[in-house]
JSON list of C-alpha atoms in Angstrom, two decimals:
[
{"chain": "A", "resi": 97, "resn": "MET", "atom": "CA", "xyz": [63.73, 91.98, 124.99]},
{"chain": "A", "resi": 98, "resn": "GLN", "atom": "CA", "xyz": [67.34, 93.06, 125.37]},
{"chain": "A", "resi": 99, "resn": "THR", "atom": "CA", "xyz": [69.96, 90.92, 127.10]},
{"chain": "A", "resi": 100, "resn": "THR", "atom": "CA", "xyz": [72.89, 92.54, 128.93]},
{"chain": "A", "resi": 101, "resn": "ASN", "atom": "CA", "xyz": [76.20, 90.89, 127.85]},
{"chain": "A", "resi": 102, "resn": "PRO", "atom": "CA", "xyz": [79.68, 92.08, 128.86]},
{"chain": "A", "resi": 103, "resn": "GLY", "atom": "CA", "xyz": [80.94, 90.93, 125.40]},
{"chain": "A", "resi": 104, "resn": "HIS", "atom": "CA", "xyz": [79.43, 94.12, 123.99]},
{"chain": "A", "resi": 105, "resn": "GLN", "atom": "CA", "xyz": [82.08, 96.20, 125.72]},
{"chain": "A", "resi": 106, "resn": "LEU", "atom": "CA", "xyz": [84.64, 94.36, 123.60]},
{"chain": "A", "resi": 107, "resn": "HIS", "atom": "CA", "xyz": [82.88, 95.17, 120.36]},
{"chain": "A", "resi": 108, "resn": "ILE", "atom": "CA", "xyz": [85.14, 94.46, 117.32]},
{"chain": "A", "resi": 109, "resn": "HIS", "atom": "CA", "xyz": [84.22, 95.81, 113.93]},
{"chain": "A", "resi": 110, "resn": "ARG", "atom": "CA", "xyz": [85.06, 93.76, 110.91]},
{"chain": "A", "resi": 111, "resn": "HIS", "atom": "CA", "xyz": [87.44, 96.18, 109.41]},
{"chain": "A", "resi": 112, "resn": "LYS", "atom": "CA", "xyz": [89.64, 96.09, 112.54]},
{"chain": "A", "resi": 113, "resn": "ILE", "atom": "CA", "xyz": [89.92, 92.35, 112.17]},
{"chain": "A", "resi": 114, "resn": "VAL", "atom": "CA", "xyz": [90.94, 92.64, 108.59]},
{"chain": "A", "resi": 115, "resn": "VAL", "atom": "CA", "xyz": [93.58, 95.33, 109.18]},
{"chain": "A", "resi": 116, "resn": "PHE", "atom": "CA", "xyz": [95.15, 93.43, 112.04]},
{"chain": "A", "resi": 117, "resn": "ALA", "atom": "CA", "xyz": [95.09, 90.14, 110.09]},
{"chain": "A", "resi": 118, "resn": "LEU", "atom": "CA", "xyz": [96.70, 91.82, 106.96]},
{"chain": "A", "resi": 119, "resn": "VAL", "atom": "CA", "xyz": [99.40, 93.52, 109.04]},
{"chain": "A", "resi": 120, "resn": "LEU", "atom": "CA", "xyz": [100.22, 90.20, 110.75]},
{"chain": "A", "resi": 121, "resn": "MET", "atom": "CA", "xyz": [100.22, 88.22, 107.48]},
{"chain": "A", "resi": 122, "resn": "MET", "atom": "CA", "xyz": [102.47, 90.70, 105.74]},
{"chain": "A", "resi": 123, "resn": "ALA", "atom": "CA", "xyz": [104.98, 90.82, 108.65]},
{"chain": "A", "resi": 124, "resn": "LEU", "atom": "CA", "xyz": [105.40, 87.08, 109.36]},
{"chain": "A", "resi": 125, "resn": "PRO", "atom": "CA", "xyz": [106.40, 85.87, 105.87]},
{"chain": "A", "resi": 126, "resn": "GLY", "atom": "CA", "xyz": [109.27, 88.38, 105.90]},
{"chain": "A", "resi": 127, "resn": "TYR", "atom": "CA", "xyz": [110.41, 87.03, 109.22]},
{"chain": "A", "resi": 128, "resn": "ALA", "atom": "CA", "xyz": [110.17, 83.52, 108.02]},
{"chain": "A", "resi": 129, "resn": "GLN", "atom": "CA", "xyz": [112.20, 84.16, 104.79]},
{"chain": "A", "resi": 130, "resn": "ASN", "atom": "CA", "xyz": [115.04, 85.51, 106.97]},
{"chain": "A", "resi": 131, "resn": "GLU", "atom": "CA", "xyz": [115.66, 82.07, 108.36]},
{"chain": "A", "resi": 132, "resn": "ALA", "atom": "CA", "xyz": [119.02, 80.59, 107.48]},
{"chain": "A", "resi": 133, "resn": "SER", "atom": "CA", "xyz": [117.54, 77.17, 106.46]},
{"chain": "A", "resi": 134, "resn": "GLU", "atom": "CA", "xyz": [114.28, 75.69, 105.30]},
{"chain": "A", "resi": 135, "resn": "ASN", "atom": "CA", "xyz": [112.18, 73.90, 107.77]},
{"chain": "A", "resi": 136, "resn": "LEU", "atom": "CA", "xyz": [110.05, 70.84, 107.14]},
{"chain": "A", "resi": 137, "resn": "ILE", "atom": "CA", "xyz": [111.31, 70.49, 103.54]},
{"chain": "A", "resi": 138, "resn": "ASP", "atom": "CA", "xyz": [109.54, 67.11, 103.35]},
{"chain": "A", "resi": 139, "resn": "TYR", "atom": "CA", "xyz": [106.25, 68.32, 104.75]},
{"chain": "A", "resi": 140, "resn": "ASP", "atom": "CA", "xyz": [104.16, 67.24, 101.86]},
{"chain": "A", "resi": 141, "resn": "ALA", "atom": "CA", "xyz": [105.66, 63.79, 101.80]},
{"chain": "A", "resi": 142, "resn": "GLN", "atom": "CA", "xyz": [103.11, 62.82, 104.36]},
{"chain": "A", "resi": 143, "resn": "TRP", "atom": "CA", "xyz": [99.59, 62.81, 102.82]},
{"chain": "A", "resi": 144, "resn": "ILE", "atom": "CA", "xyz": [97.63, 63.78, 105.95]},
{"chain": "A", "resi": 145, "resn": "HIS", "atom": "CA", "xyz": [98.29, 66.29, 108.73]},
{"chain": "A", "resi": 146, "resn": "TYR", "atom": "CA", "xyz": [96.37, 67.22, 111.88]},
{"chain": "A", "resi": 147, "resn": "GLY", "atom": "CA", "xyz": [96.18, 70.33, 113.89]},
{"chain": "A", "resi": 148, "resn": "PHE", "atom": "CA", "xyz": [93.92, 72.99, 115.61]},
{"chain": "A", "resi": 149, "resn": "GLN", "atom": "CA", "xyz": [92.80, 76.46, 114.90]},
{"chain": "A", "resi": 150, "resn": "ILE", "atom": "CA", "xyz": [91.64, 79.46, 116.96]},
{"chain": "A", "resi": 151, "resn": "GLY", "atom": "CA", "xyz": [89.62, 82.35, 115.49]},
{"chain": "A", "resi": 152, "resn": "LEU", "atom": "CA", "xyz": [88.12, 85.71, 116.19]},
{"chain": "A", "resi": 153, "resn": "HIS", "atom": "CA", "xyz": [85.25, 86.88, 114.13]},
{"chain": "A", "resi": 154, "resn": "SER", "atom": "CA", "xyz": [82.78, 89.61, 113.41]},
{"chain": "A", "resi": 155, "resn": "SER", "atom": "CA", "xyz": [79.18, 88.49, 112.41]},
{"chain": "A", "resi": 156, "resn": "LYS", "atom": "CA", "xyz": [76.12, 90.30, 111.25]},
{"chain": "A", "resi": 157, "resn": "TYR", "atom": "CA", "xyz": [72.73, 89.70, 109.60]},
{"chain": "A", "resi": 158, "resn": "LYS", "atom": "CA", "xyz": [72.08, 90.45, 105.91]},
{"chain": "A", "resi": 159, "resn": "ILE", "atom": "CA", "xyz": [68.41, 91.35, 105.54]},
{"chain": "A", "resi": 160, "resn": "ARG", "atom": "CA", "xyz": [65.90, 92.08, 102.75]},
{"chain": "A", "resi": 161, "resn": "TYR", "atom": "CA", "xyz": [62.71, 94.04, 103.51]},
{"chain": "A", "resi": 162, "resn": "SER", "atom": "CA", "xyz": [59.33, 92.46, 102.74]},
{"chain": "A", "resi": 163, "resn": "ASP", "atom": "CA", "xyz": [56.52, 94.14, 100.94]},
{"chain": "A", "resi": 164, "resn": "ALA", "atom": "CA", "xyz": [54.80, 94.70, 104.27]},
{"chain": "A", "resi": 165, "resn": "TYR", "atom": "CA", "xyz": [57.62, 97.19, 105.22]},
{"chain": "A", "resi": 166, "resn": "ALA", "atom": "CA", "xyz": [56.09, 99.77, 102.82]},
{"chain": "A", "resi": 167, "resn": "THR", "atom": "CA", "xyz": [52.51, 99.50, 104.00]},
{"chain": "A", "resi": 168, "resn": "ASP", "atom": "CA", "xyz": [50.64, 101.83, 106.28]},
{"chain": "A", "resi": 169, "resn": "ALA", "atom": "CA", "xyz": [50.55, 99.24, 109.08]},
{"chain": "A", "resi": 170, "resn": "LEU", "atom": "CA", "xyz": [54.38, 99.64, 109.42]},
{"chain": "A", "resi": 171, "resn": "ASP", "atom": "CA", "xyz": [54.63, 103.33, 108.67]},
{"chain": "A", "resi": 172, "resn": "SER", "atom": "CA", "xyz": [55.99, 104.00, 112.21]},
{"chain": "A", "resi": 173, "resn": "LEU", "atom": "CA", "xyz": [59.01, 101.65, 111.46]},
{"chain": "A", "resi": 174, "resn": "HIS", "atom": "CA", "xyz": [61.87, 103.76, 110.05]},
{"chain": "A", "resi": 175, "resn": "SER", "atom": "CA", "xyz": [64.54, 101.05, 109.47]},
{"chain": "A", "resi": 176, "resn": "ILE", "atom": "CA", "xyz": [66.07, 97.77, 110.70]},
{"chain": "A", "resi": 177, "resn": "VAL", "atom": "CA", "xyz": [69.77, 97.96, 111.30]},
{"chain": "A", "resi": 178, "resn": "PRO", "atom": "CA", "xyz": [71.92, 94.86, 111.70]},
{"chain": "A", "resi": 179, "resn": "GLY", "atom": "CA", "xyz": [74.91, 95.17, 114.08]},
{"chain": "A", "resi": 180, "resn": "ASN", "atom": "CA", "xyz": [78.35, 93.76, 113.91]},
{"chain": "A", "resi": 181, "resn": "LEU", "atom": "CA", "xyz": [79.19, 91.71, 117.01]},
{"chain": "A", "resi": 182, "resn": "PRO", "atom": "CA", "xyz": [82.31, 89.83, 117.94]},
{"chain": "A", "resi": 183, "resn": "GLY", "atom": "CA", "xyz": [82.85, 86.17, 118.76]},
{"chain": "A", "resi": 184, "resn": "TRP", "atom": "CA", "xyz": [85.49, 83.42, 118.68]},
{"chain": "A", "resi": 185, "resn": "LYS", "atom": "CA", "xyz": [85.92, 79.89, 117.35]},
{"chain": "A", "resi": 186, "resn": "VAL", "atom": "CA", "xyz": [88.00, 76.83, 118.13]},
{"chain": "A", "resi": 187, "resn": "GLY", "atom": "CA", "xyz": [88.33, 73.68, 116.10]},
{"chain": "A", "resi": 188, "resn": "PHE", "atom": "CA", "xyz": [90.42, 70.83, 114.69]},
{"chain": "A", "resi": 189, "resn": "VAL", "atom": "CA", "xyz": [92.26, 70.57, 111.37]},
{"chain": "A", "resi": 190, "resn": "VAL", "atom": "CA", "xyz": [92.45, 67.54, 109.11]},
{"chain": "A", "resi": 191, "resn": "ASP", "atom": "CA", "xyz": [94.45, 68.33, 105.88]},
{"chain": "A", "resi": 192, "resn": "MET", "atom": "CA", "xyz": [94.76, 65.77, 103.11]},
{"chain": "A", "resi": 193, "resn": "ASN", "atom": "CA", "xyz": [97.22, 66.33, 100.29]},
{"chain": "A", "resi": 194, "resn": "LEU", "atom": "CA", "xyz": [95.69, 65.82, 96.85]},
{"chain": "A", "resi": 195, "resn": "HIS", "atom": "CA", "xyz": [98.57, 67.36, 94.80]},
{"chain": "A", "resi": 196, "resn": "LYS", "atom": "CA", "xyz": [101.72, 69.31, 95.36]},
{"chain": "A", "resi": 197, "resn": "TYR", "atom": "CA", "xyz": [99.76, 72.57, 95.38]},
{"chain": "A", "resi": 198, "resn": "LEU", "atom": "CA", "xyz": [96.32, 71.33, 96.41]},
{"chain": "A", "resi": 199, "resn": "SER", "atom": "CA", "xyz": [94.82, 69.79, 99.53]},
{"chain": "A", "resi": 200, "resn": "PHE", "atom": "CA", "xyz": [91.45, 69.09, 101.01]},
{"chain": "A", "resi": 201, "resn": "ARG", "atom": "CA", "xyz": [90.67, 70.29, 104.55]},
{"chain": "A", "resi": 202, "resn": "ILE", "atom": "CA", "xyz": [87.91, 69.34, 107.03]},
{"chain": "A", "resi": 203, "resn": "LEU", "atom": "CA", "xyz": [87.81, 71.71, 110.03]},
{"chain": "A", "resi": 204, "resn": "PRO", "atom": "CA", "xyz": [85.32, 70.56, 112.74]},
{"chain": "A", "resi": 205, "resn": "THR", "atom": "CA", "xyz": [84.69, 73.78, 114.67]},
{"chain": "A", "resi": 206, "resn": "VAL", "atom": "CA", "xyz": [82.63, 75.21, 117.57]},
{"chain": "A", "resi": 207, "resn": "GLY", "atom": "CA", "xyz": [81.74, 78.85, 117.07]},
{"chain": "A", "resi": 208, "resn": "PHE", "atom": "CA", "xyz": [80.36, 81.33, 119.64]},
{"chain": "A", "resi": 209, "resn": "TYR", "atom": "CA", "xyz": [78.17, 84.08, 118.03]},
{"chain": "A", "resi": 210, "resn": "GLU", "atom": "CA", "xyz": [75.99, 87.01, 118.70]},
{"chain": "A", "resi": 211, "resn": "TYR", "atom": "CA", "xyz": [73.65, 88.66, 116.23]},
{"chain": "A", "resi": 212, "resn": "ASP", "atom": "CA", "xyz": [71.43, 91.62, 116.64]},
{"chain": "A", "resi": 213, "resn": "LEU", "atom": "CA", "xyz": [68.90, 93.82, 114.90]},
{"chain": "A", "resi": 214, "resn": "THR", "atom": "CA", "xyz": [67.99, 97.29, 116.00]},
{"chain": "A", "resi": 215, "resn": "TYR", "atom": "CA", "xyz": [64.48, 98.39, 115.01]},
{"chain": "A", "resi": 216, "resn": "LEU", "atom": "CA", "xyz": [64.27, 102.19, 114.68]},
{"chain": "A", "resi": 217, "resn": "TYR", "atom": "CA", "xyz": [60.98, 103.94, 114.80]},
{"chain": "A", "resi": 218, "resn": "THR", "atom": "CA", "xyz": [59.95, 107.44, 113.60]},
{"chain": "A", "resi": 219, "resn": "ASP", "atom": "CA", "xyz": [59.00, 108.53, 117.13]},
{"chain": "A", "resi": 220, "resn": "GLY", "atom": "CA", "xyz": [62.59, 107.97, 118.33]},
{"chain": "A", "resi": 221, "resn": "ARG", "atom": "CA", "xyz": [62.05, 104.49, 119.95]},
{"chain": "A", "resi": 222, "resn": "GLU", "atom": "CA", "xyz": [64.56, 101.68, 119.51]},
{"chain": "A", "resi": 223, "resn": "LEU", "atom": "CA", "xyz": [63.86, 98.03, 119.86]},
{"chain": "A", "resi": 224, "resn": "ARG", "atom": "CA", "xyz": [66.84, 95.69, 119.97]},
{"chain": "A", "resi": 225, "resn": "GLU", "atom": "CA", "xyz": [66.70, 91.96, 119.30]},
{"chain": "A", "resi": 226, "resn": "LEU", "atom": "CA", "xyz": [69.80, 90.07, 120.44]},
{"chain": "A", "resi": 227, "resn": "LYS", "atom": "CA", "xyz": [70.45, 86.43, 119.57]},
{"chain": "A", "resi": 228, "resn": "PRO", "atom": "CA", "xyz": [73.35, 84.46, 121.04]},
{"chain": "A", "resi": 229, "resn": "ALA", "atom": "CA", "xyz": [74.13, 81.10, 119.39]},
{"chain": "A", "resi": 230, "resn": "THR", "atom": "CA", "xyz": [76.66, 78.32, 119.75]},
{"chain": "A", "resi": 231, "resn": "MET", "atom": "CA", "xyz": [77.24, 76.64, 116.39]},
{"chain": "A", "resi": 232, "resn": "VAL", "atom": "CA", "xyz": [78.85, 73.33, 115.44]},
{"chain": "A", "resi": 233, "resn": "GLU", "atom": "CA", "xyz": [80.40, 73.86, 112.05]},
{"chain": "A", "resi": 234, "resn": "LEU", "atom": "CA", "xyz": [82.02, 71.49, 109.56]},
{"chain": "A", "resi": 235, "resn": "PRO", "atom": "CA", "xyz": [83.94, 73.60, 106.80]},
{"chain": "A", "resi": 236, "resn": "MET", "atom": "CA", "xyz": [85.06, 71.41, 103.95]},
{"chain": "A", "resi": 237, "resn": "LEU", "atom": "CA", "xyz": [87.49, 73.52, 101.95]},
{"chain": "A", "resi": 238, "resn": "LEU", "atom": "CA", "xyz": [89.94, 73.11, 99.04]},
{"chain": "A", "resi": 239, "resn": "LYS", "atom": "CA", "xyz": [93.31, 74.79, 99.68]},
{"chain": "A", "resi": 240, "resn": "TYR", "atom": "CA", "xyz": [95.40, 75.93, 96.77]},
{"chain": "A", "resi": 241, "resn": "LYS", "atom": "CA", "xyz": [99.06, 76.64, 97.76]},
{"chain": "A", "resi": 242, "resn": "SER", "atom": "CA", "xyz": [101.81, 78.53, 96.06]},
{"chain": "A", "resi": 243, "resn": "SER", "atom": "CA", "xyz": [105.43, 77.45, 95.82]},
{"chain": "A", "resi": 244, "resn": "ARG", "atom": "CA", "xyz": [107.45, 78.03, 98.98]},
{"chain": "A", "resi": 245, "resn": "ARG", "atom": "CA", "xyz": [109.72, 80.97, 99.34]},
{"chain": "A", "resi": 246, "resn": "GLY", "atom": "CA", "xyz": [112.04, 79.99, 102.12]},
{"chain": "A", "resi": 247, "resn": "ASN", "atom": "CA", "xyz": [109.86, 79.06, 105.08]},
{"chain": "A", "resi": 248, "resn": "ALA", "atom": "CA", "xyz": [106.72, 80.77, 103.80]},
{"chain": "A", "resi": 249, "resn": "ALA", "atom": "CA", "xyz": [104.00, 80.06, 101.17]},
{"chain": "A", "resi": 250, "resn": "MET", "atom": "CA", "xyz": [100.73, 81.88, 100.31]},
{"chain": "A", "resi": 251, "resn": "TYR", "atom": "CA", "xyz": [97.38, 80.02, 99.84]},
{"chain": "A", "resi": 252, "resn": "VAL", "atom": "CA", "xyz": [93.80, 80.50, 99.07]},
{"chain": "A", "resi": 253, "resn": "VAL", "atom": "CA", "xyz": [90.92, 78.36, 100.42]},
{"chain": "A", "resi": 254, "resn": "GLY", "atom": "CA", "xyz": [87.29, 77.87, 99.37]},
{"chain": "A", "resi": 255, "resn": "GLY", "atom": "CA", "xyz": [84.35, 75.62, 99.95]},
{"chain": "A", "resi": 256, "resn": "LEU", "atom": "CA", "xyz": [81.18, 74.90, 101.89]},
{"chain": "A", "resi": 257, "resn": "SER", "atom": "CA", "xyz": [80.46, 75.00, 105.56]},
{"chain": "A", "resi": 258, "resn": "PRO", "atom": "CA", "xyz": [77.29, 73.43, 107.06]},
{"chain": "A", "resi": 259, "resn": "ALA", "atom": "CA", "xyz": [76.48, 74.59, 110.54]},
{"chain": "A", "resi": 260, "resn": "PHE", "atom": "CA", "xyz": [74.11, 73.39, 113.29]},
{"chain": "A", "resi": 261, "resn": "GLU", "atom": "CA", "xyz": [72.95, 75.25, 116.35]},
{"chain": "A", "resi": 262, "resn": "ALA", "atom": "CA", "xyz": [74.09, 73.39, 119.47]},
{"chain": "A", "resi": 263, "resn": "ALA", "atom": "CA", "xyz": [72.66, 75.92, 122.02]},
{"chain": "A", "resi": 264, "resn": "GLY", "atom": "CA", "xyz": [69.71, 78.27, 121.27]},
{"chain": "A", "resi": 265, "resn": "LYS", "atom": "CA", "xyz": [66.08, 78.25, 120.34]},
{"chain": "A", "resi": 266, "resn": "GLY", "atom": "CA", "xyz": [66.22, 77.83, 116.48]},
{"chain": "A", "resi": 267, "resn": "ASP", "atom": "CA", "xyz": [63.28, 76.06, 114.83]},
{"chain": "A", "resi": 268, "resn": "GLN", "atom": "CA", "xyz": [61.91, 74.87, 118.19]},
{"chain": "A", "resi": 269, "resn": "LEU", "atom": "CA", "xyz": [61.11, 78.35, 119.43]},
{"chain": "A", "resi": 270, "resn": "ASP", "atom": "CA", "xyz": [57.34, 78.56, 120.11]},
{"chain": "A", "resi": 271, "resn": "THR", "atom": "CA", "xyz": [57.14, 81.88, 121.83]},
{"chain": "A", "resi": 272, "resn": "ARG", "atom": "CA", "xyz": [56.21, 84.92, 119.68]},
{"chain": "A", "resi": 273, "resn": "GLU", "atom": "CA", "xyz": [58.22, 87.41, 121.80]},
{"chain": "A", "resi": 274, "resn": "ARG", "atom": "CA", "xyz": [61.38, 87.43, 119.75]},
{"chain": "A", "resi": 275, "resn": "LEU", "atom": "CA", "xyz": [62.74, 86.82, 116.30]},
{"chain": "A", "resi": 276, "resn": "GLU", "atom": "CA", "xyz": [62.36, 83.22, 115.32]},
{"chain": "A", "resi": 277, "resn": "LEU", "atom": "CA", "xyz": [65.12, 81.61, 113.17]},
{"chain": "A", "resi": 278, "resn": "ARG", "atom": "CA", "xyz": [66.06, 78.21, 111.89]},
{"chain": "A", "resi": 279, "resn": "ASP", "atom": "CA", "xyz": [68.72, 76.13, 113.62]},
{"chain": "A", "resi": 280, "resn": "TRP", "atom": "CA", "xyz": [70.97, 75.14, 110.73]},
{"chain": "A", "resi": 281, "resn": "ASN", "atom": "CA", "xyz": [72.68, 76.85, 107.90]},
{"chain": "A", "resi": 282, "resn": "VAL", "atom": "CA", "xyz": [75.17, 76.33, 105.14]},
{"chain": "A", "resi": 283, "resn": "SER", "atom": "CA", "xyz": [77.61, 78.93, 103.89]},
{"chain": "A", "resi": 284, "resn": "VAL", "atom": "CA", "xyz": [80.14, 79.50, 101.10]},
{"chain": "A", "resi": 285, "resn": "ASP", "atom": "CA", "xyz": [83.62, 80.21, 102.57]},
{"chain": "A", "resi": 286, "resn": "ALA", "atom": "CA", "xyz": [86.60, 81.89, 100.91]},
{"chain": "A", "resi": 287, "resn": "GLY", "atom": "CA", "xyz": [89.81, 83.02, 102.36]},
{"chain": "A", "resi": 288, "resn": "VAL", "atom": "CA", "xyz": [93.53, 83.77, 102.08]},
{"chain": "A", "resi": 289, "resn": "GLY", "atom": "CA", "xyz": [96.43, 83.05, 104.29]},
{"chain": "A", "resi": 290, "resn": "PHE", "atom": "CA", "xyz": [100.16, 82.15, 104.66]},
{"chain": "A", "resi": 291, "resn": "ASP", "atom": "CA", "xyz": [101.81, 78.98, 105.67]},
{"chain": "A", "resi": 292, "resn": "LEU", "atom": "CA", "xyz": [104.87, 79.61, 107.89]},
{"chain": "A", "resi": 293, "resn": "PHE", "atom": "CA", "xyz": [107.19, 76.56, 108.38]},
{"chain": "A", "resi": 294, "resn": "PHE", "atom": "CA", "xyz": [108.92, 76.06, 111.74]},
{"chain": "A", "resi": 295, "resn": "PRO", "atom": "CA", "xyz": [111.21, 73.13, 112.76]},
{"chain": "A", "resi": 296, "resn": "LEU", "atom": "CA", "xyz": [108.35, 70.93, 114.13]},
{"chain": "A", "resi": 297, "resn": "PHE", "atom": "CA", "xyz": [105.07, 72.62, 113.02]},
{"chain": "A", "resi": 298, "resn": "LYS", "atom": "CA", "xyz": [103.37, 74.81, 110.51]},
{"chain": "A", "resi": 299, "resn": "PHE", "atom": "CA", "xyz": [101.83, 78.11, 111.66]},
{"chain": "A", "resi": 300, "resn": "SER", "atom": "CA", "xyz": [99.12, 79.76, 109.43]},
{"chain": "A", "resi": 301, "resn": "PRO", "atom": "CA", "xyz": [97.34, 83.09, 109.84]},
{"chain": "A", "resi": 302, "resn": "GLU", "atom": "CA", "xyz": [94.29, 83.36, 107.65]},
{"chain": "A", "resi": 303, "resn": "VAL", "atom": "CA", "xyz": [91.35, 85.68, 106.88]},
{"chain": "A", "resi": 304, "resn": "ARG", "atom": "CA", "xyz": [88.17, 83.93, 105.80]},
{"chain": "A", "resi": 305, "resn": "TYR", "atom": "CA", "xyz": [84.88, 85.27, 104.74]},
{"chain": "A", "resi": 306, "resn": "SER", "atom": "CA", "xyz": [81.46, 83.36, 104.94]},
{"chain": "A", "resi": 307, "resn": "TRP", "atom": "CA", "xyz": [78.28, 84.01, 103.01]},
{"chain": "A", "resi": 308, "resn": "GLY", "atom": "CA", "xyz": [75.26, 82.33, 104.41]},
{"chain": "A", "resi": 309, "resn": "LEU", "atom": "CA", "xyz": [73.14, 80.64, 101.71]},
{"chain": "A", "resi": 310, "resn": "ARG", "atom": "CA", "xyz": [70.01, 79.72, 103.64]},
{"chain": "A", "resi": 311, "resn": "ASP", "atom": "CA", "xyz": [67.05, 82.03, 104.45]},
{"chain": "A", "resi": 312, "resn": "MET", "atom": "CA", "xyz": [67.00, 81.73, 108.17]},
{"chain": "A", "resi": 313, "resn": "LEU", "atom": "CA", "xyz": [63.39, 83.14, 108.65]},
{"chain": "A", "resi": 314, "resn": "THR", "atom": "CA", "xyz": [60.64, 80.65, 109.48]},
{"chain": "A", "resi": 315, "resn": "ASP", "atom": "CA", "xyz": [57.05, 80.77, 108.27]},
{"chain": "A", "resi": 316, "resn": "GLY", "atom": "CA", "xyz": [55.90, 82.48, 111.43]},
{"chain": "A", "resi": 317, "resn": "THR", "atom": "CA", "xyz": [55.10, 86.21, 111.60]},
{"chain": "A", "resi": 318, "resn": "ASN", "atom": "CA", "xyz": [55.34, 88.65, 114.60]},
{"chain": "A", "resi": 319, "resn": "THR", "atom": "CA", "xyz": [56.64, 92.18, 115.34]},
{"chain": "A", "resi": 320, "resn": "TYR", "atom": "CA", "xyz": [60.21, 91.18, 114.59]},
{"chain": "A", "resi": 321, "resn": "ASP", "atom": "CA", "xyz": [59.96, 89.39, 111.21]},
{"chain": "A", "resi": 322, "resn": "VAL", "atom": "CA", "xyz": [56.79, 90.95, 109.53]},
{"chain": "A", "resi": 323, "resn": "ALA", "atom": "CA", "xyz": [59.01, 93.61, 107.86]},
{"chain": "A", "resi": 324, "resn": "LEU", "atom": "CA", "xyz": [61.54, 91.07, 106.67]},
{"chain": "A", "resi": 325, "resn": "LYS", "atom": "CA", "xyz": [61.43, 88.99, 103.50]},
{"chain": "A", "resi": 326, "resn": "ARG", "atom": "CA", "xyz": [64.87, 87.18, 103.92]},
{"chain": "A", "resi": 327, "resn": "LEU", "atom": "CA", "xyz": [67.58, 87.15, 106.55]},
{"chain": "A", "resi": 328, "resn": "SER", "atom": "CA", "xyz": [70.99, 85.32, 106.17]},
{"chain": "A", "resi": 329, "resn": "TYR", "atom": "CA", "xyz": [74.33, 85.36, 107.95]},
{"chain": "A", "resi": 330, "resn": "GLN", "atom": "CA", "xyz": [77.65, 87.02, 107.10]},
{"chain": "A", "resi": 331, "resn": "ASN", "atom": "CA", "xyz": [80.85, 86.42, 108.90]},
{"chain": "A", "resi": 332, "resn": "ILE", "atom": "CA", "xyz": [84.54, 87.51, 108.62]},
{"chain": "A", "resi": 333, "resn": "ALA", "atom": "CA", "xyz": [87.14, 85.78, 110.78]},
{"chain": "A", "resi": 334, "resn": "PHE", "atom": "CA", "xyz": [90.82, 85.75, 111.46]},
{"chain": "A", "resi": 335, "resn": "TYR", "atom": "CA", "xyz": [92.27, 82.43, 112.21]},
{"chain": "A", "resi": 336, "resn": "VAL", "atom": "CA", "xyz": [95.58, 81.17, 113.50]},
{"chain": "A", "resi": 337, "resn": "THR", "atom": "CA", "xyz": [96.28, 77.45, 112.73]},
{"chain": "A", "resi": 338, "resn": "PHE", "atom": "CA", "xyz": [98.86, 75.10, 114.05]},
{"chain": "A", "resi": 339, "resn": "GLU", "atom": "CA", "xyz": [99.55, 71.87, 112.14]},
{"chain": "A", "resi": 340, "resn": "GLY", "atom": "CA", "xyz": [102.09, 69.16, 113.09]},
{"chain": "A", "resi": 341, "resn": "GLY", "atom": "CA", "xyz": [105.05, 68.30, 110.92]},
{"chain": "A", "resi": 342, "resn": "PRO", "atom": "CA", "xyz": [105.61, 64.90, 109.27]},
{"chain": "A", "resi": 343, "resn": "THR", "atom": "CA", "xyz": [105.27, 62.15, 111.86]},
{"chain": "A", "resi": 344, "resn": "TYR", "atom": "CA", "xyz": [108.61, 60.61, 110.93]},
{"chain": "A", "resi": 345, "resn": "LEU", "atom": "CA", "xyz": [110.40, 63.77, 112.11]},
{"chain": "A", "resi": 346, "resn": "ARG", "atom": "CA", "xyz": [108.84, 63.57, 115.54]},
{"chain": "A", "resi": 347, "resn": "ASP", "atom": "CA", "xyz": [109.63, 59.89, 115.77]},
{"chain": "A", "resi": 348, "resn": "ALA", "atom": "CA", "xyz": [113.23, 60.54, 114.83]},
{"chain": "A", "resi": 349, "resn": "LYS", "atom": "CA", "xyz": [113.50, 63.26, 117.50]},
{"chain": "A", "resi": 350, "resn": "LYS", "atom": "CA", "xyz": [112.17, 60.89, 120.14]},
{"chain": "A", "resi": 351, "resn": "ARG", "atom": "CA", "xyz": [114.73, 58.22, 119.13]},
{"chain": "A", "resi": 352, "resn": "ARG", "atom": "CA", "xyz": [117.66, 60.71, 119.47]},
{"chain": "A", "resi": 353, "resn": "ARG", "atom": "CA", "xyz": [116.52, 61.33, 122.97]}
]
């Protein structure tokens, strides 16, 4: 039932990601404000910008026990414990300005995940169910930005993120030897970050939290899901995003060459 994976040796708890991200985000704006001049002062004059993002994340299941958990048939099952497992994401950025302080962002992303549940029994036995998954995600977020202070600005983001399983078992799983889950999901995303303006690009560290909305359990029942009424995903991630400056600046630099 258990798959050996070297990634478990690099286990990252969600609070470590948050602490690292907050330290970085507090340090970088101070550095940016010490610059002698403002970079990309006409950044918002161009209505659309492109870029890419890289993220580290920690994910876990959120579970709710079923009525069967309290019956005599499952009296040997003490508890079911979701684990926090690390992963990473990579994706593109399409940012469209709607207003001076508001933009709409589409972020096509590929995410690499691992989730697990540990079943603890009263006789001391443990049964671990590990599920790796590669997800194709399409976050669609509104970004509200503050006024710039030098070369830095704060922002918040929020919106919806549909996700589809590109590699894994999902709804097509026929075997009853492991936890059976659906192969698509949608989540609510919310985050906070800083825009740091450099001469030719914008760099943005960001912390974002995702709450899965869909119950991922199927109608089937086996050893793994009989004690569960609902199972959804939770994810916290730290991203670094690079977005290009206005096109006319790059064109002007090429002409000077």
